[in-house]
CSV table of C-alpha atoms in Angstrom, one decimal:
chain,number,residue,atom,x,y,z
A,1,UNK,CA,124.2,172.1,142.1
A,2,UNK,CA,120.6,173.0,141.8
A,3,UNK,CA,118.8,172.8,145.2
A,4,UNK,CA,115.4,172.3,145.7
A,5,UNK,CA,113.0,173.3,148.7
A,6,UNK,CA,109.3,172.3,149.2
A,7,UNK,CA,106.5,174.0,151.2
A,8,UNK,CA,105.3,173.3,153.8
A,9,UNK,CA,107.4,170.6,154.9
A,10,UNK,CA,104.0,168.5,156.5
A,11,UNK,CA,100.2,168.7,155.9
A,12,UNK,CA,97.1,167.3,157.5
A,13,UNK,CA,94.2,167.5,155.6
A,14,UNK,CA,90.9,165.4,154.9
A,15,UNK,CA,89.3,163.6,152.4
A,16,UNK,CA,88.4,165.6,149.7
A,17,UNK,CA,90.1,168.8,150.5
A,18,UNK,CA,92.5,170.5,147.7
A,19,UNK,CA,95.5,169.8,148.1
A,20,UNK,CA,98.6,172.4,146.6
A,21,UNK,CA,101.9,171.5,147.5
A,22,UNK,CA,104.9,174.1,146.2
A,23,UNK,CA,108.5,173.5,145.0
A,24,UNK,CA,111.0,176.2,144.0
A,25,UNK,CA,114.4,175.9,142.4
A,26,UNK,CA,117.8,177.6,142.7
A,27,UNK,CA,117.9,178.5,139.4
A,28,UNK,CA,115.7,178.5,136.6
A,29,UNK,CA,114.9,174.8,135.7
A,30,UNK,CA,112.6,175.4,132.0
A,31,UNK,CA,110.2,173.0,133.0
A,32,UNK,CA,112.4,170.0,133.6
A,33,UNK,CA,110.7,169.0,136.7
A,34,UNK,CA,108.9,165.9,137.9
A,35,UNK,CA,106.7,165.1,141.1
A,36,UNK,CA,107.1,161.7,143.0
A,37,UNK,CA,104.3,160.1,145.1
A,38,UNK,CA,106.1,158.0,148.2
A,39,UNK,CA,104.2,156.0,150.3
A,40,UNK,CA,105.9,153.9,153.3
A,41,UNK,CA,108.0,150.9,152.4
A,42,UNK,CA,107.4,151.3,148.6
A,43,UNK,CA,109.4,152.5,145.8
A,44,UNK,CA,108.7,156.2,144.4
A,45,UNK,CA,105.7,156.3,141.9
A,46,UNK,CA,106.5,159.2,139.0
A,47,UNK,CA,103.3,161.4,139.1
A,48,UNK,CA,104.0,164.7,137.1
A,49,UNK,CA,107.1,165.0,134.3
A,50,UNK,CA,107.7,168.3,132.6
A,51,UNK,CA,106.2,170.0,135.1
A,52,UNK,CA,102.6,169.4,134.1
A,53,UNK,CA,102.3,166.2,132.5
A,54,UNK,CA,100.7,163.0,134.1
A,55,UNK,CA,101.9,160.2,133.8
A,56,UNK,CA,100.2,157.4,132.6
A,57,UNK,CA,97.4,155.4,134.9
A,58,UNK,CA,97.9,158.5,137.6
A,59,UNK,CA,94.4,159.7,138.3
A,60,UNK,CA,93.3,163.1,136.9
A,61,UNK,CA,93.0,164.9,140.4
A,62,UNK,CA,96.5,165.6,140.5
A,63,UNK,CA,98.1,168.3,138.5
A,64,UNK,CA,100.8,170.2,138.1
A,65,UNK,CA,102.3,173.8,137.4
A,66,UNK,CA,104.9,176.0,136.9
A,67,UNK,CA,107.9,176.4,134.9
A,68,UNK,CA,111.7,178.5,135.5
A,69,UNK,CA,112.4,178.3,139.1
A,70,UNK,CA,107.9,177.8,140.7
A,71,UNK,CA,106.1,175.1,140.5
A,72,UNK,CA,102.7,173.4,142.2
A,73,UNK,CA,101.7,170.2,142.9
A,74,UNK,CA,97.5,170.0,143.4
A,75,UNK,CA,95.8,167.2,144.6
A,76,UNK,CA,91.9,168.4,143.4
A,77,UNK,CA,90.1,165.8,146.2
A,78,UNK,CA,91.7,164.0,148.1
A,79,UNK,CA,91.5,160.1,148.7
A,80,UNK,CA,92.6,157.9,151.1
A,81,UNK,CA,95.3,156.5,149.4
A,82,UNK,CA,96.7,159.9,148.4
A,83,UNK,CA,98.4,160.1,152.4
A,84,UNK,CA,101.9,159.5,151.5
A,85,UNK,CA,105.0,161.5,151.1
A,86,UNK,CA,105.8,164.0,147.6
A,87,UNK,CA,109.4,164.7,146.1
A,88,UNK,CA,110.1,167.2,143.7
A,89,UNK,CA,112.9,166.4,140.7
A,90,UNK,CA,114.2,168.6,139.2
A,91,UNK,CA,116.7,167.2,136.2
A,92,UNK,CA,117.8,170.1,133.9
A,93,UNK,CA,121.6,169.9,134.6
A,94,UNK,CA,122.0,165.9,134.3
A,95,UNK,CA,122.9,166.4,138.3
A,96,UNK,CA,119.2,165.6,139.1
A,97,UNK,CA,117.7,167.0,142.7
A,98,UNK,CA,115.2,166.1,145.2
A,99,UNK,CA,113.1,168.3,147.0
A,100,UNK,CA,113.4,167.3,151.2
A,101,UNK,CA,109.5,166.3,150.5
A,102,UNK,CA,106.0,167.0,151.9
A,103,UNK,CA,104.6,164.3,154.3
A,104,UNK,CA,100.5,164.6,153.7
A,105,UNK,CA,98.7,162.9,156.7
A,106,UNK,CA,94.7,162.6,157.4
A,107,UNK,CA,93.5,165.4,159.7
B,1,UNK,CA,106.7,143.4,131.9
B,2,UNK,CA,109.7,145.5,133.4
B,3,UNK,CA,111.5,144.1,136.0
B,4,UNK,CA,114.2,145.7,137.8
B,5,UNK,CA,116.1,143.6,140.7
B,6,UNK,CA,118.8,144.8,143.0
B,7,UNK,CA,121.0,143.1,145.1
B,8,UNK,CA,124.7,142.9,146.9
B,9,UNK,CA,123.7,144.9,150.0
B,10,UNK,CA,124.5,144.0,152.9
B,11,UNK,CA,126.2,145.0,155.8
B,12,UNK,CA,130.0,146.6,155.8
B,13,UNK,CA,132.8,148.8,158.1
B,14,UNK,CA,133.1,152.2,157.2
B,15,UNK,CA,136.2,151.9,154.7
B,16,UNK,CA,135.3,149.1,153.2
B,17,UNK,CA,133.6,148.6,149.7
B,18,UNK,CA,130.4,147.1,148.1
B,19,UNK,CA,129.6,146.3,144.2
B,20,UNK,CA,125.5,146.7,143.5
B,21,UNK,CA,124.0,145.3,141.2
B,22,UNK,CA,120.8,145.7,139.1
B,23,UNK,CA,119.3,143.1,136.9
B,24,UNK,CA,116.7,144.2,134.4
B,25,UNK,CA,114.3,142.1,132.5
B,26,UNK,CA,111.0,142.9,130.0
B,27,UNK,CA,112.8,145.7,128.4
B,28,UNK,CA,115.4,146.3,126.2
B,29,UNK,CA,118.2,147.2,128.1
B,30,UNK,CA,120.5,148.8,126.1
B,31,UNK,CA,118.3,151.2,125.0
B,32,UNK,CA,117.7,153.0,128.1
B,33,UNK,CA,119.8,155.3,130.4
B,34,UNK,CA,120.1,154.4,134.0
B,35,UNK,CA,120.1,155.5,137.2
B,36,UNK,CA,120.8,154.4,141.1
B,37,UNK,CA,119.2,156.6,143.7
B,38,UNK,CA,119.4,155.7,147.6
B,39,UNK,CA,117.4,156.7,150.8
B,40,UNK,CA,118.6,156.8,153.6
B,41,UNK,CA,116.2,155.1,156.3
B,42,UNK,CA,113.9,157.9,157.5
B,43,UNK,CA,115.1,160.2,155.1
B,44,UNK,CA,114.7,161.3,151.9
B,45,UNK,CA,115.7,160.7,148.1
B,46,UNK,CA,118.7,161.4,147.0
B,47,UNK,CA,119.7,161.0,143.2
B,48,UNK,CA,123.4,159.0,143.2
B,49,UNK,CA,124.6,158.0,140.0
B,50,UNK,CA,123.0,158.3,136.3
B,51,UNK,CA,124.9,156.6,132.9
B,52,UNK,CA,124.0,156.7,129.5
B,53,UNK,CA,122.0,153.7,127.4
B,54,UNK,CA,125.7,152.9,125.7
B,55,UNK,CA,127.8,153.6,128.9
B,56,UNK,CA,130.1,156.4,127.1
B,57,UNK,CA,128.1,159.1,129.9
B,58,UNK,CA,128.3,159.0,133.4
B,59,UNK,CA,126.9,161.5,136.1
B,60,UNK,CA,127.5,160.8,139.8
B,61,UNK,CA,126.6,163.2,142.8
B,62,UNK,CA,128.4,165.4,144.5
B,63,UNK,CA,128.2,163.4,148.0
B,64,UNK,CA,129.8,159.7,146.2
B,65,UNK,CA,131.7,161.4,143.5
B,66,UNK,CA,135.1,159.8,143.3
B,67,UNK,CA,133.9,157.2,145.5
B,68,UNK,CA,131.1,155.2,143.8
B,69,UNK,CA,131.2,154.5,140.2
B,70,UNK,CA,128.3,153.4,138.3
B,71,UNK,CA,129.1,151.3,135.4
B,72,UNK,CA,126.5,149.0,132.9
B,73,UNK,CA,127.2,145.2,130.7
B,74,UNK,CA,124.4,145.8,128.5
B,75,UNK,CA,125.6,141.8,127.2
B,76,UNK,CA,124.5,140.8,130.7
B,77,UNK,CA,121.2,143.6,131.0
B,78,UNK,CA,123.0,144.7,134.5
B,79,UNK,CA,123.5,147.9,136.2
B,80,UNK,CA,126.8,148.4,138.7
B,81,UNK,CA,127.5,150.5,141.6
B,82,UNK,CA,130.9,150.0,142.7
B,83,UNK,CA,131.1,151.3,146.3
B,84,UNK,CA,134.2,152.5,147.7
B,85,UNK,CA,135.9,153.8,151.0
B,86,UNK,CA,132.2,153.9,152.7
B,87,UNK,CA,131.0,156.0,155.1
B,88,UNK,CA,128.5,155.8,158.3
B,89,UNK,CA,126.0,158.0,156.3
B,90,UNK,CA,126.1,156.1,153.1
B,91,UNK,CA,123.8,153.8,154.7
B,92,UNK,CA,120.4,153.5,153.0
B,93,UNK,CA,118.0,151.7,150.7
B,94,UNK,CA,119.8,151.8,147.3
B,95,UNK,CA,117.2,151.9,144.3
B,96,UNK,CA,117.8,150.6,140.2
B,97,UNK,CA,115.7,153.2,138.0
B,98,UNK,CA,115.8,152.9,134.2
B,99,UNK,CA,115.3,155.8,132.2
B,100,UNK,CA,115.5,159.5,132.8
B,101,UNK,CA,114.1,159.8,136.3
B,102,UNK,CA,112.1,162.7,135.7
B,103,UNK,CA,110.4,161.1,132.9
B,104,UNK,CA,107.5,159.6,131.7
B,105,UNK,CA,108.1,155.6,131.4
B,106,UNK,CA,110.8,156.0,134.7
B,107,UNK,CA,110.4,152.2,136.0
B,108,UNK,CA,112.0,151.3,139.8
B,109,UNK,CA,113.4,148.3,141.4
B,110,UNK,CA,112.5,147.8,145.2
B,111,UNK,CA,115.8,148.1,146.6
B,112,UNK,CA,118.9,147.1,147.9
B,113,UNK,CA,119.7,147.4,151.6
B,114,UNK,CA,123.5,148.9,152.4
B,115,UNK,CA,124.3,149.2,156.3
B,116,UNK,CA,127.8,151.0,157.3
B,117,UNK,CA,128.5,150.3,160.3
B,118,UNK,CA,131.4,149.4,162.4
């Protein structure tokens, strides 16, 4: 199975600070990788597909980069409502994998 | 407007078995693959079970495989997860999610609770 690992593992930043979180497969992916916003109690909200692609209604300060086995997650400025968890996917192998995640708290 | 409702957690021995289910609404069912993916409380996501818009594909994890089975009725717009010979750590928040889940247009229910304990 593919595994994923994130960095770093926790942030603490503030309010409008850029934000870059990284991901890095086991094996080269193409760019068959998506990045999931988490906040507590709530279902996962799809931010990123194919690597650099924003989903619809996600606000244009997030981005994202990368293709093979890299990739970036950037949050441009953050907001308040940005303090949540982030998941890597990666589905190339229709065995899709999390990342362990990236808890980003208010400094 | 998509809906996506699980249900049939609960609580259950380690051993014993559990059938999910997922009802979907606002969409057209049969034309989309689906997916179950489960947290466990504190922890982190963890894809379980994936099967194709006409049922003829199914993918399941390395950690349920040969114990879980996902299955679909797209007559009934329903999603399965037949649970079997549970274990302490299969406990967690079991989530419905139609489509490719690294997709754009992924859509996710709010989740089924499933406690193994003895």
């Amino acid at each position: 199975a593919i595994q994923m690992t994130q960095s770093p593992s926790s942030l603490s930043a503030f309010v409008g600070d850029r934000v870059t979180i990284t991901c890095r497969a086991s094996q080269g992916i193409e760019s068959q990788l998506a990045w999931y916003q988490q906040k507590r109690g709530r279902a996962p909200k799809l931010l990123i597909y194919a690597a650099s692609s924003l989903q619809s209604g996600v606000p244009s300060r997030f981005s994202g980069s990368g293709s093979d086995t890299d990739f970036t997650l950037t949050i441009s400025s953050l907001q308040p409502e940005d303090f949540a968890t982030y998941y890597c996917l990666q589905d190339y192998d229709n065995l899709p994998t999390f990342g362990p995640g990236t808890k980003l708290e208010i400094k | 407007e998509v809906q996506l409702v699980e249900s049939g957690g609960g609580l259950v021995k380690p051993g014993g078995s559990l059938r999910l289910s997922c009802e979907a609404s606002g969409f057209s069912f049969s034309g989309y693959s689906m997916n179950w993916v489960r947290q466990a409380p504190g922890k982190g996501l963890e894809w379980v079970a994936s099967i194709s818009s006409s049922g003829n594909y199914k993918y399941h994890g390395d950690s349920v495989r040969g114990r879980f089975t996902i299955s679909r009725d797209n007559a009934k717009n329903s999603l399965y997860l037949q649970m079997k010979s549970l274990r302490v750590e299969d406990t967690a928040l079991y989530y419905c999610a139609r489509g490719p889940i690294a997709a754009a247009g992924v859509d996710w229910g709010q989740g089924t609770l499933v406690t193994v304990s003895s």
